[in-house]
mmCIF file of C-alpha atoms and ligand atoms in Angstrom:
data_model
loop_
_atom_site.group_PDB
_atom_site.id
_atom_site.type_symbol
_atom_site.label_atom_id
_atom_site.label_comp_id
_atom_site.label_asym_id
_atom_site.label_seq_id
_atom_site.Cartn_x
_atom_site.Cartn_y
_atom_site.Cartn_z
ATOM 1 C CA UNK A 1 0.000 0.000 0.000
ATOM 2 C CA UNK A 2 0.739 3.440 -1.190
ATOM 3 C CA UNK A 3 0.462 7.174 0.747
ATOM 4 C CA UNK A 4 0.257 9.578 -2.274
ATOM 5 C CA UNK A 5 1.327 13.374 -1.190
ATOM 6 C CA UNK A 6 -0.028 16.015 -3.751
ATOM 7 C CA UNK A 7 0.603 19.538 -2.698
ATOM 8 C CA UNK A 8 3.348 21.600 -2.901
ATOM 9 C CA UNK A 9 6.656 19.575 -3.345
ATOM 10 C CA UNK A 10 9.386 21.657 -1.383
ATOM 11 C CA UNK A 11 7.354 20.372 1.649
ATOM 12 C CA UNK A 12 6.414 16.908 -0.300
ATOM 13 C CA UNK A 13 10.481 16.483 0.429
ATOM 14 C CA UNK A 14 10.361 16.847 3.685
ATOM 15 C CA UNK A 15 6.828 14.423 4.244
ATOM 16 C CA UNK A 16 9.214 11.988 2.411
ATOM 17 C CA UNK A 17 12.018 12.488 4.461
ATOM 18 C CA UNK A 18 9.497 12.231 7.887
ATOM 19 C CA UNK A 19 7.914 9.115 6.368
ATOM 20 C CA UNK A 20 11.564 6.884 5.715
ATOM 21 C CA UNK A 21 11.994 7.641 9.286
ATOM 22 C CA UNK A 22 8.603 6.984 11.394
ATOM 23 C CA UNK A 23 6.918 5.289 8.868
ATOM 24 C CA UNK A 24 10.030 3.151 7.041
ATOM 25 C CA UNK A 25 7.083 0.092 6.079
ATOM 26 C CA UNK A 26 4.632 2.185 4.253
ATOM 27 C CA UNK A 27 5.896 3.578 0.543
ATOM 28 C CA UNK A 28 5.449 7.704 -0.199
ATOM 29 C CA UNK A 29 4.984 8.783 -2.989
ATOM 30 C CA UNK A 30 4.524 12.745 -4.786
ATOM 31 C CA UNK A 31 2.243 13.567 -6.917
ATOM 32 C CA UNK A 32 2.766 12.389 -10.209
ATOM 33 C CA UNK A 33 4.727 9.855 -9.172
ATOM 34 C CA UNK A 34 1.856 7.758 -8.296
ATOM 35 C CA UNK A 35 2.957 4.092 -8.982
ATOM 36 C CA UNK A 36 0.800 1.851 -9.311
ATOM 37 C CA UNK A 37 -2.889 3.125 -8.559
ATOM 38 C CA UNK A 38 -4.094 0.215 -7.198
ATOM 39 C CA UNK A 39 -1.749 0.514 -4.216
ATOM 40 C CA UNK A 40 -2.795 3.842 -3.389
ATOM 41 C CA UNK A 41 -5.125 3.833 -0.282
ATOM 42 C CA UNK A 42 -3.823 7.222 1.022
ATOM 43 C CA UNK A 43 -4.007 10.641 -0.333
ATOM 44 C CA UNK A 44 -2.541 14.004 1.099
ATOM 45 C CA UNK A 45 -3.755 16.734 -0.849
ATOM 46 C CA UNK A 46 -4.600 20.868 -0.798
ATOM 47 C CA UNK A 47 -6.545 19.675 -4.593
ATOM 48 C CA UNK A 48 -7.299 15.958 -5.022
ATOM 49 C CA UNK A 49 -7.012 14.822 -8.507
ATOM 50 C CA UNK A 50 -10.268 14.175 -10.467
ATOM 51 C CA UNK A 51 -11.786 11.026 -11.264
ATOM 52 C CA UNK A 52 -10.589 10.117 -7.653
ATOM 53 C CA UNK A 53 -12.749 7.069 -7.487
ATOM 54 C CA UNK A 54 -11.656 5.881 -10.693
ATOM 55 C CA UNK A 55 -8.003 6.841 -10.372
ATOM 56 C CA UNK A 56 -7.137 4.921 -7.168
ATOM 57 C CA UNK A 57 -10.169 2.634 -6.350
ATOM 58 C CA UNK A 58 -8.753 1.553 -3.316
ATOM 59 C CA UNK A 59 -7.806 4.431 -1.403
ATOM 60 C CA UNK A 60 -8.844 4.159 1.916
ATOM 61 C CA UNK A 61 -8.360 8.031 3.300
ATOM 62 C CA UNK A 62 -8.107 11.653 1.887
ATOM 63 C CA UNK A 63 -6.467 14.505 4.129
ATOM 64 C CA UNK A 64 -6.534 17.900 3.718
ATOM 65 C CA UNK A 65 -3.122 18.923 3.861
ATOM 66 C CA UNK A 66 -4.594 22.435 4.966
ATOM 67 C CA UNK A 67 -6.945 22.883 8.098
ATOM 68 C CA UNK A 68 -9.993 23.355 5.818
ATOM 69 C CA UNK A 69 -11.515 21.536 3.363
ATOM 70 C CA UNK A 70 -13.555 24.258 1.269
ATOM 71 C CA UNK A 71 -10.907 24.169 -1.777
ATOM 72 C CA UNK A 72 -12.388 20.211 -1.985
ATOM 73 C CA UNK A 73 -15.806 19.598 -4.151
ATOM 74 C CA UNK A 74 -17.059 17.278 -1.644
ATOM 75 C CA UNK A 75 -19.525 16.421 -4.279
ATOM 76 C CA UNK A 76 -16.998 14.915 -6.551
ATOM 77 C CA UNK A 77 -15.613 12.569 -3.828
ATOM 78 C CA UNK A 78 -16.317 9.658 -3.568
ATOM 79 C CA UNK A 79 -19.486 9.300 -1.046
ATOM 80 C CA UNK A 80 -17.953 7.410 1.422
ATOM 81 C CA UNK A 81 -14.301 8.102 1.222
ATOM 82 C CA UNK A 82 -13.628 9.646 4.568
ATOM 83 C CA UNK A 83 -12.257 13.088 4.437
ATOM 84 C CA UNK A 84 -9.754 14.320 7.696
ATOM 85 C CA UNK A 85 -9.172 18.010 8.116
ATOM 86 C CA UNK A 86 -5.360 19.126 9.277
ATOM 87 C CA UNK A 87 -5.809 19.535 12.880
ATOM 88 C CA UNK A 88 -1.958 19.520 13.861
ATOM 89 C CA UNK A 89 -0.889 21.299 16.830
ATOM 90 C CA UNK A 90 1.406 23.252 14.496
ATOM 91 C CA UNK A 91 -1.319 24.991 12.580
ATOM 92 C CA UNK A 92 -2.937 26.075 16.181
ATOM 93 C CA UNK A 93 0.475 27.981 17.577
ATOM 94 C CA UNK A 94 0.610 29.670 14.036
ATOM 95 C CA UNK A 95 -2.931 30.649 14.562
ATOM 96 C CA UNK A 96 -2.684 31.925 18.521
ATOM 97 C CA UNK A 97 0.300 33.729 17.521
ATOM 98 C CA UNK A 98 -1.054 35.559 14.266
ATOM 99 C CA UNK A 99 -4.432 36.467 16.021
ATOM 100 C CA UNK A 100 -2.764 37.655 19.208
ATOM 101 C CA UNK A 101 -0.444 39.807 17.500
ATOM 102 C CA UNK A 102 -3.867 40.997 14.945
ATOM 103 C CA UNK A 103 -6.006 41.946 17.965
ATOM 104 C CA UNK A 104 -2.814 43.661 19.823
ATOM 105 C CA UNK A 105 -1.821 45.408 17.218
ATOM 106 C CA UNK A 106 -5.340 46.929 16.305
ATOM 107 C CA UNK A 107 -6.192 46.981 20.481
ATOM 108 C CA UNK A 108 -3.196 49.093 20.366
ATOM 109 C CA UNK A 109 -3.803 51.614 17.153
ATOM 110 C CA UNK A 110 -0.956 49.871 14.993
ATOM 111 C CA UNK A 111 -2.566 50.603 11.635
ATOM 112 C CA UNK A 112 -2.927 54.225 12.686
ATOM 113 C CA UNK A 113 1.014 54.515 14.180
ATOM 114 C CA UNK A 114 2.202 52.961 10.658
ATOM 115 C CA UNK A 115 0.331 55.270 8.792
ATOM 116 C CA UNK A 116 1.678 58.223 10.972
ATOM 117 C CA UNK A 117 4.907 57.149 10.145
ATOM 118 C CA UNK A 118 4.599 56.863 6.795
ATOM 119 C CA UNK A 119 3.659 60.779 6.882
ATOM 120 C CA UNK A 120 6.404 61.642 9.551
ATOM 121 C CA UNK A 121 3.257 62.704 11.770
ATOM 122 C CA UNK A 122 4.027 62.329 15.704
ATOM 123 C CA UNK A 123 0.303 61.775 16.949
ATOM 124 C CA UNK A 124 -0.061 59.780 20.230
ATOM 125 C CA UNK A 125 -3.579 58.225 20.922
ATOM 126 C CA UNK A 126 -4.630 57.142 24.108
ATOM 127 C CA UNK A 127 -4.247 54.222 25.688
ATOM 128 C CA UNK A 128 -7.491 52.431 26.269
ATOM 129 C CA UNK A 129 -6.631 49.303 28.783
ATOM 130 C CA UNK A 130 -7.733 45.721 27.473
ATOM 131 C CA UNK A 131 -10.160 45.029 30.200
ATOM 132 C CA UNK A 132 -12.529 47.861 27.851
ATOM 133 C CA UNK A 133 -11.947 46.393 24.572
ATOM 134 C CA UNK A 134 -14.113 43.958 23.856
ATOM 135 C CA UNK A 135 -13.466 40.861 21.410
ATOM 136 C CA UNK A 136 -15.625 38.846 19.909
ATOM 137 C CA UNK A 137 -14.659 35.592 17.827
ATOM 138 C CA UNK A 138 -16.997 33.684 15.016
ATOM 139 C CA UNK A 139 -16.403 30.732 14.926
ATOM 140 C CA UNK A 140 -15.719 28.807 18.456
ATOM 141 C CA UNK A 141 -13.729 25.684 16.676
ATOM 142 C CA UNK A 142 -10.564 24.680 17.436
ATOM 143 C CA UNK A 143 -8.348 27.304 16.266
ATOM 144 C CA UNK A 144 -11.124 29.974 17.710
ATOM 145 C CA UNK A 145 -10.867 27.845 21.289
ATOM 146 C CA UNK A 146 -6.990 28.085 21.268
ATOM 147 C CA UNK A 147 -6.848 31.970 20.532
ATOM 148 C CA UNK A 148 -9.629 33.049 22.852
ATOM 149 C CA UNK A 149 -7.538 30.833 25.503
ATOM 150 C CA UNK A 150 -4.696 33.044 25.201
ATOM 151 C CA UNK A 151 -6.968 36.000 24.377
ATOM 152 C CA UNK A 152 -7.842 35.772 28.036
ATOM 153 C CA UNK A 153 -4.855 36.709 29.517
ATOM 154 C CA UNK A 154 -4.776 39.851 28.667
ATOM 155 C CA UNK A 155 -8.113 40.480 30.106
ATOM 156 C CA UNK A 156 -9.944 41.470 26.963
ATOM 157 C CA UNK A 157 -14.061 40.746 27.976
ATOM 158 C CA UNK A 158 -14.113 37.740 25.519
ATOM 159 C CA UNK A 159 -17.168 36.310 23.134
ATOM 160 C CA UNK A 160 -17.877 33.958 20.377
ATOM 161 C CA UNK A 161 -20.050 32.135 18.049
ATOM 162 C CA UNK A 162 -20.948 29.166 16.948
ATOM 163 C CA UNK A 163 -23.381 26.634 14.752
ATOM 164 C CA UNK A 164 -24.323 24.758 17.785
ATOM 165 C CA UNK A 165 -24.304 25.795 21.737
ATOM 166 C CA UNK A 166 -20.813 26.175 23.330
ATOM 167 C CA UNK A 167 -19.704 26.564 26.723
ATOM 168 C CA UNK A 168 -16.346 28.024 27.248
ATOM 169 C CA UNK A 169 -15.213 29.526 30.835
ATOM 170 C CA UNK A 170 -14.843 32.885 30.734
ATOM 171 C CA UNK A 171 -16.486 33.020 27.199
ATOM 172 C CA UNK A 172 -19.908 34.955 26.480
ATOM 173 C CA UNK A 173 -20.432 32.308 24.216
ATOM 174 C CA UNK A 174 -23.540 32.816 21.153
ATOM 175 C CA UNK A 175 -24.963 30.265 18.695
ATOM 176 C CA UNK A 176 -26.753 30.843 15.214
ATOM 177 C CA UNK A 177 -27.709 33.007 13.489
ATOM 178 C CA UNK A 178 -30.583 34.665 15.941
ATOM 179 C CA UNK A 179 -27.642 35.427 18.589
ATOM 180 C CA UNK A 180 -25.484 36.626 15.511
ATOM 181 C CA UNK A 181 -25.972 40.350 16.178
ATOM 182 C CA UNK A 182 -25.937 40.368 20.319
ATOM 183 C CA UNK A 183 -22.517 38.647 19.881
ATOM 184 C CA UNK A 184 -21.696 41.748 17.238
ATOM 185 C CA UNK A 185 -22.910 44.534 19.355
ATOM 186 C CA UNK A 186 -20.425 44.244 22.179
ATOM 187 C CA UNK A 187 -17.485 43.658 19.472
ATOM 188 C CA UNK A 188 -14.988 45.897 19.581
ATOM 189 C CA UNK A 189 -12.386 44.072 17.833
ATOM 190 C CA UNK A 190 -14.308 40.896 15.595
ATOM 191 C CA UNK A 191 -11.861 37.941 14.554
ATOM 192 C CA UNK A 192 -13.388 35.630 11.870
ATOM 193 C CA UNK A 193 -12.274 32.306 12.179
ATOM 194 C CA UNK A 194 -15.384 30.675 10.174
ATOM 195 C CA UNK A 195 -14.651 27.530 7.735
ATOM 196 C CA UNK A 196 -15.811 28.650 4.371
ATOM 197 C CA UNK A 197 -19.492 27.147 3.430
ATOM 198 C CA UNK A 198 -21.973 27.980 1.909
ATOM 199 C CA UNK A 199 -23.623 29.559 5.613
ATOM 200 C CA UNK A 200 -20.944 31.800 5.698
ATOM 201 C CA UNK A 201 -19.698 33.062 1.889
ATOM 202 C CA UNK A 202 -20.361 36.864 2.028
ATOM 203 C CA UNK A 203 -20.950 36.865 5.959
ATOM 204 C CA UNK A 204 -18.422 40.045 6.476
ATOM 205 C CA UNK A 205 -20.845 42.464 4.506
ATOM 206 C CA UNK A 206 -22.933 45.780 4.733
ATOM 207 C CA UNK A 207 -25.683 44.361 7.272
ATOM 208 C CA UNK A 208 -22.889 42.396 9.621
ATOM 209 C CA UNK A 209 -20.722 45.614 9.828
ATOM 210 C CA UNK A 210 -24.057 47.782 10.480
ATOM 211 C CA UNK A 211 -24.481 45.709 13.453
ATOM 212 C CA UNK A 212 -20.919 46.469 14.934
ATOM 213 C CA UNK A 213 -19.938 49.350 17.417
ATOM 214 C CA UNK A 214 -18.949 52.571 15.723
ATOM 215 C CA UNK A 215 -15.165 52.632 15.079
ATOM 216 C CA UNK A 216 -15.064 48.369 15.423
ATOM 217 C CA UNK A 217 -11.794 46.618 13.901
ATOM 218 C CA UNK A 218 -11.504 43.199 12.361
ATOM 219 C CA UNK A 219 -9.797 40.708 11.768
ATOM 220 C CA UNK A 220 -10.070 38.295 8.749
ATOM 221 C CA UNK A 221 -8.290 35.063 9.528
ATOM 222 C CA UNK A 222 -10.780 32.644 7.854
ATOM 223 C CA UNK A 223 -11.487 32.253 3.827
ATOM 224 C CA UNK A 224 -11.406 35.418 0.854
ATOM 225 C CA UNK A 225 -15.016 34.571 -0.386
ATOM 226 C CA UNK A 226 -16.288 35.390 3.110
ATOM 227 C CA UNK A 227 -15.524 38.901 3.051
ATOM 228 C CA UNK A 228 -17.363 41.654 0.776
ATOM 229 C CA UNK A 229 -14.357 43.997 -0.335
ATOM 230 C CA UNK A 230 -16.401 46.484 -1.429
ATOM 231 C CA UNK A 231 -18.386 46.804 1.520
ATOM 232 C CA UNK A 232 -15.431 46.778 3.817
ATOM 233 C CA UNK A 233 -13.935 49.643 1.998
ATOM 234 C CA UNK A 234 -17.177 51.679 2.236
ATOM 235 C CA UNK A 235 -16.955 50.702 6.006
ATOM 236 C CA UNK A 236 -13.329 51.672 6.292
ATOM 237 C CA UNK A 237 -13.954 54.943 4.620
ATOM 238 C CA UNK A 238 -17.313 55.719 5.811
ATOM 239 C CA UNK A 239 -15.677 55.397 9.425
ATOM 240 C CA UNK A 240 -17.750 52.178 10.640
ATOM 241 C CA UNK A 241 -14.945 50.272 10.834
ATOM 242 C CA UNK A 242 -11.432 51.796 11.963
ATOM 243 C CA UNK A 243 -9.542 49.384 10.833
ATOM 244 C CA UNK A 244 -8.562 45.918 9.340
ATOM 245 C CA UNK A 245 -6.394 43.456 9.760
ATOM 246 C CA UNK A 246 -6.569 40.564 6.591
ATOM 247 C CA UNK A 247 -4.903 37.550 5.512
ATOM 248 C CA UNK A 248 -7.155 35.772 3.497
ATOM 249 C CA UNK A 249 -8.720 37.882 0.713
ATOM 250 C CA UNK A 250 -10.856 36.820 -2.593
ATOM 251 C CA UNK A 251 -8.928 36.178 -5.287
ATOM 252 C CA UNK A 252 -5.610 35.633 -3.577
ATOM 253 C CA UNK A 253 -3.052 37.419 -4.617
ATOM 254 C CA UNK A 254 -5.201 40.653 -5.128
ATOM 255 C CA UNK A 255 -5.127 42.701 -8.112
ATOM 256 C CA UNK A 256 -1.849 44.750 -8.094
ATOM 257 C CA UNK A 257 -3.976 48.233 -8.328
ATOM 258 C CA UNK A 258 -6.935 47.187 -5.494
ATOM 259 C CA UNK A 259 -7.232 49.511 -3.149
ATOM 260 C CA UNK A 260 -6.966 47.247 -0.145
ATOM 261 C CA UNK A 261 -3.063 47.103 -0.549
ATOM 262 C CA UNK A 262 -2.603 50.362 -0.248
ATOM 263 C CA UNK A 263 -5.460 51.500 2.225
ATOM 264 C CA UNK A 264 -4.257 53.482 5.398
ATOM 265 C CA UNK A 265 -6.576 51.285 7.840
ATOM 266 C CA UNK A 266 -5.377 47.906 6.458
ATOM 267 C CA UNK A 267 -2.954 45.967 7.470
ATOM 268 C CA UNK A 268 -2.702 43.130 4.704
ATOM 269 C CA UNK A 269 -0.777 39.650 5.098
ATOM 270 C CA UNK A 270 -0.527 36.830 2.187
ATOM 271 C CA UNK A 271 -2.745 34.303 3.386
ATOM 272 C CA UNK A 272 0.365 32.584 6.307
ATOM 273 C CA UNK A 273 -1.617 32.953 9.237
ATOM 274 C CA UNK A 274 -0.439 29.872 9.890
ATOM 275 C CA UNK A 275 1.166 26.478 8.011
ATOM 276 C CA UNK A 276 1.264 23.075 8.673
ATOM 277 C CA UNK A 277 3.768 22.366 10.300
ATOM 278 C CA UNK A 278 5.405 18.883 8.335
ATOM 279 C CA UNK A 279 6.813 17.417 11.374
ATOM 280 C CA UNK A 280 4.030 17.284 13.738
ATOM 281 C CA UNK A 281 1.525 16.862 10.653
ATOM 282 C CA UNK A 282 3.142 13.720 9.760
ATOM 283 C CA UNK A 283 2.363 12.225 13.534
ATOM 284 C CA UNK A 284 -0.913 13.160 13.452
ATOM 285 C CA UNK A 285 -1.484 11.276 9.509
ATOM 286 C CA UNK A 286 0.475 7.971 10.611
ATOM 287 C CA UNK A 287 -1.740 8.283 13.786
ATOM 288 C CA UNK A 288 -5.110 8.636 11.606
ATOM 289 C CA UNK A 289 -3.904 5.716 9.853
ATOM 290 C CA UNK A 290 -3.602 3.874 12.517
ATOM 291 C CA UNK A 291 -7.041 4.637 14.100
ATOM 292 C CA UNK A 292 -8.167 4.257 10.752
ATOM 293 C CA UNK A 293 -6.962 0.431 10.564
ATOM 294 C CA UNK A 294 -7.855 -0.182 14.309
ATOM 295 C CA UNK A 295 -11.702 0.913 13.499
ATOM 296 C CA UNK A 296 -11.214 4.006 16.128
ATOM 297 C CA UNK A 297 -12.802 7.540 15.483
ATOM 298 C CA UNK A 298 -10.708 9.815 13.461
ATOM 299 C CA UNK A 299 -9.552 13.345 15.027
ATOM 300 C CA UNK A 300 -10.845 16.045 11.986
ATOM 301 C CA UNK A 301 -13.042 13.711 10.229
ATOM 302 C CA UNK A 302 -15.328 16.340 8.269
ATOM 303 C CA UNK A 303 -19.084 16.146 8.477
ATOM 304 C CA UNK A 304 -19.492 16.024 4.613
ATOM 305 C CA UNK A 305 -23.508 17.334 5.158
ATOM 306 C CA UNK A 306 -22.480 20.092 7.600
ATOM 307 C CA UNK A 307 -19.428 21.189 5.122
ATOM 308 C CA UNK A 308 -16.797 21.796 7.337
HETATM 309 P P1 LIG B 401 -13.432 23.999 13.276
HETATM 310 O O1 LIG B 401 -14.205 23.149 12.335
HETATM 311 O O2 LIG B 401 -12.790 23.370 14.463
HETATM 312 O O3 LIG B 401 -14.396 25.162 13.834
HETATM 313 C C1 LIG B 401 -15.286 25.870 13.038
HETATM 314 C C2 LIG B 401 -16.155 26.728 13.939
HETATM 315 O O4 LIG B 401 -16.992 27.548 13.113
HETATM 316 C C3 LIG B 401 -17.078 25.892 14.837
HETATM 317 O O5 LIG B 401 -17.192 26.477 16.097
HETATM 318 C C4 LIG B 401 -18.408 25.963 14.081
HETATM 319 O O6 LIG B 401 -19.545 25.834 14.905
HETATM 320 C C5 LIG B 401 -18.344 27.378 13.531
HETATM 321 N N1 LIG B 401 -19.251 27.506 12.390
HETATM 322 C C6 LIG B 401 -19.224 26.843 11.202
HETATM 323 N N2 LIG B 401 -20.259 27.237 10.418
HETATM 324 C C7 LIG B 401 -20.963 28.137 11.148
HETATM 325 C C8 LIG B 401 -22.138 28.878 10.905
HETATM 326 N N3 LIG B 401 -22.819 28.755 9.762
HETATM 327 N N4 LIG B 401 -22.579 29.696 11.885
HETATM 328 C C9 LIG B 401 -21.918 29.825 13.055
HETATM 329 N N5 LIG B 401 -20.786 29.140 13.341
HETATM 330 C C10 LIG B 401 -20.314 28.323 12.404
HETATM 331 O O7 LIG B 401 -12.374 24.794 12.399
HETATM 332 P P2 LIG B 401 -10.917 25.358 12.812
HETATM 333 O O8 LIG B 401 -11.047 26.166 14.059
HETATM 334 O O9 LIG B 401 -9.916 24.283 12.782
HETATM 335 O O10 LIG B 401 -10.605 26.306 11.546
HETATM 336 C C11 LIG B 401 -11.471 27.374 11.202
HETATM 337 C C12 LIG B 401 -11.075 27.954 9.870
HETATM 338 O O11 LIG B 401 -9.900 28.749 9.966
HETATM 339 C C13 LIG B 401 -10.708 26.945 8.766
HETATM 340 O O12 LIG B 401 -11.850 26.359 8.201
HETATM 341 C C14 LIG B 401 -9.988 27.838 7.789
HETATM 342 O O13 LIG B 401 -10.920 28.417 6.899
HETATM 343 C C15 LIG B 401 -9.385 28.925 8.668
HETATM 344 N N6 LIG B 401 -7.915 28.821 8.692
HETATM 345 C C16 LIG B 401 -7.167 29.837 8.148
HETATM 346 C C17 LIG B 401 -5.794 29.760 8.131
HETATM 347 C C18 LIG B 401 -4.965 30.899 7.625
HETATM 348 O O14 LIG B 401 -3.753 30.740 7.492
HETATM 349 N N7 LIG B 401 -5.535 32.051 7.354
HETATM 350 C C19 LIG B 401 -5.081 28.593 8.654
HETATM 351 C C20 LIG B 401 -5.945 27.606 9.241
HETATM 352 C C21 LIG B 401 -7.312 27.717 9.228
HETATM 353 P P3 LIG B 401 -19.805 24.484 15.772
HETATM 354 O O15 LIG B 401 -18.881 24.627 16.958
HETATM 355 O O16 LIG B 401 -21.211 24.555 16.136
HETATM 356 O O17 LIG B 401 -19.435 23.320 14.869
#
């Protein structure tokens, strides 16, 4: 039997490498190297080849070697190939540390100070201590669990929201839609951390930023297509929103002459957040696989009807 890596092959090297060493009994291959197709039972993959049932009839497993799973057509798949999510511990430090320096650097008026420096203007702002800035989180998943954790210690009043009820400590927590704008109206800084489906494509809009304190900030951490630019930029400029801090933006790159690269109130990353982390995602495959021969419940199996 075969594992089958297709995704970007700088990192492919390294799987390989990881693989001769914890996993010397079980051949790797890169994509399109594949062998022989029969032998394939597992597949890696950011984009899964088409055909997939007819390609490699007996694979047994298909990871996303990203922590979603919207760049997949589910529908394509076959029905009841399972489907495991990237839900290394690498991914979540990536994530705590990009969000916690997001929300400091807007708690703290960083988009403002870069933009004063770009115009040599000396303009202090005051200091508004974390215990009045108020964060709110969609999305209360892992990655959303993990920031909000060390969120807390800074002593930011902390909520979030979810599909279905959560309970966190120390965690105003929301679910669906009808709690949706409660959770909004004591946001002072919002972090989207949403999986891309087709509940939340065009969520960051006109009617969710209407709903936010005057002056709000955000932070985009979850998928482009879940964020209306042009709305945002009429937010930005008509003062709604004071700022933005993005990673993930629809198409990725953007357009060399949008206005988003440029804009005084953005702060604008290329979609690293964080990475999986090959080391520790290696464990965590060989581990699936193992739970996977042993008949034990896999850790990110995706709920194919829920989408995420
Ligand atoms: P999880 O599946 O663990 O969590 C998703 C959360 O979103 C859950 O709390 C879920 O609710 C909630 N949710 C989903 N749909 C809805 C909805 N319609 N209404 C309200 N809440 C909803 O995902 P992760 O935390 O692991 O990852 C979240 C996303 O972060 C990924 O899907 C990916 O898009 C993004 N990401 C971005 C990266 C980057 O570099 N920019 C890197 C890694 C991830 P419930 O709890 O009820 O299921």
């Amino acid at each position: 039997m075969t594992f089958l890596y297709k995704a970007d092959p700088v990192r492919g090297a390294e799987w390989a490498a990881l693989f001769a060493e914890k996993a010397p009994d079980l051949p790797f291959r890169i994509w399109p190297d594949f062998g022989d197709p029969g032998r394939v039972r597992y597949l890696a993959a950011w984009l899964p080849p088409d055909d997939l049932e007819r390609r490699f009839p007996n694979l047994e497993l298909l990871f996303s070697v990203g922590a979603g799973i919207d760049q997949f057509d589910l529908g394509a798949l076959p029905p009841d190939l399972p489907v495991v999510r990237m839900t290394e511990p690498g991914i979540t430090a990536g994530m705590v540390e990009y969000v916690t320096m997001a929300v400091l650097g807007l708690h703290r008026d960083l988009p403002a100070y870069l933009d004063g420096q770009r115009r040599r203007e000396w303009r202090p702002l005051r200091v508004q201590p974390a215990a009045k800035r108020r964060v709110g989180v969609l999305g209360l998943g892992r990655l959303a669990r993990a920031v909000l954790d060390r969120l807390a210690a800074f002593g930011f009043p902390l909520a979030g929201w979810s599909r279905s009820r959560r309970e966190i400590p120390g965690v105003a927590c929301h679910a669906g839609p009808d709690e949706l704008p409660a959770m909004l109206e004591r946001s002072d800084i919002l972090v989207c951390l949403l999986p891309l489906t087709d509940a939340t494509r065009g969520i960051l809009g006109a009617g969710l930023f209407s709903r936010l304190p005057q002056g709000a900030a955000l932070v985009h951490v979850g998928r482009g297509p879940q964020l209306d630019h042009d709305a945002l930029l009429a937010a930005l400029d008509g003062g709604r929103l004071s700022a933005v801090w993005l990673d993930v933006t629809e198409p990725e790159p953007l357009p060399a002459d949008h206005r988003l690269w440029s804009h005084p109130k953005v702060v604008l990353t290329p979609h690293i957040a964080s990475m999986t982390q090959p080391e520790t995602a290696v464990d965590l495959v060989l581990d699936a696989i193992r739970r996977h021969r042993a008949g034990e419940p896999l850790p990110g199996l995706v709920d194919r009807a829920r989408g995420y």
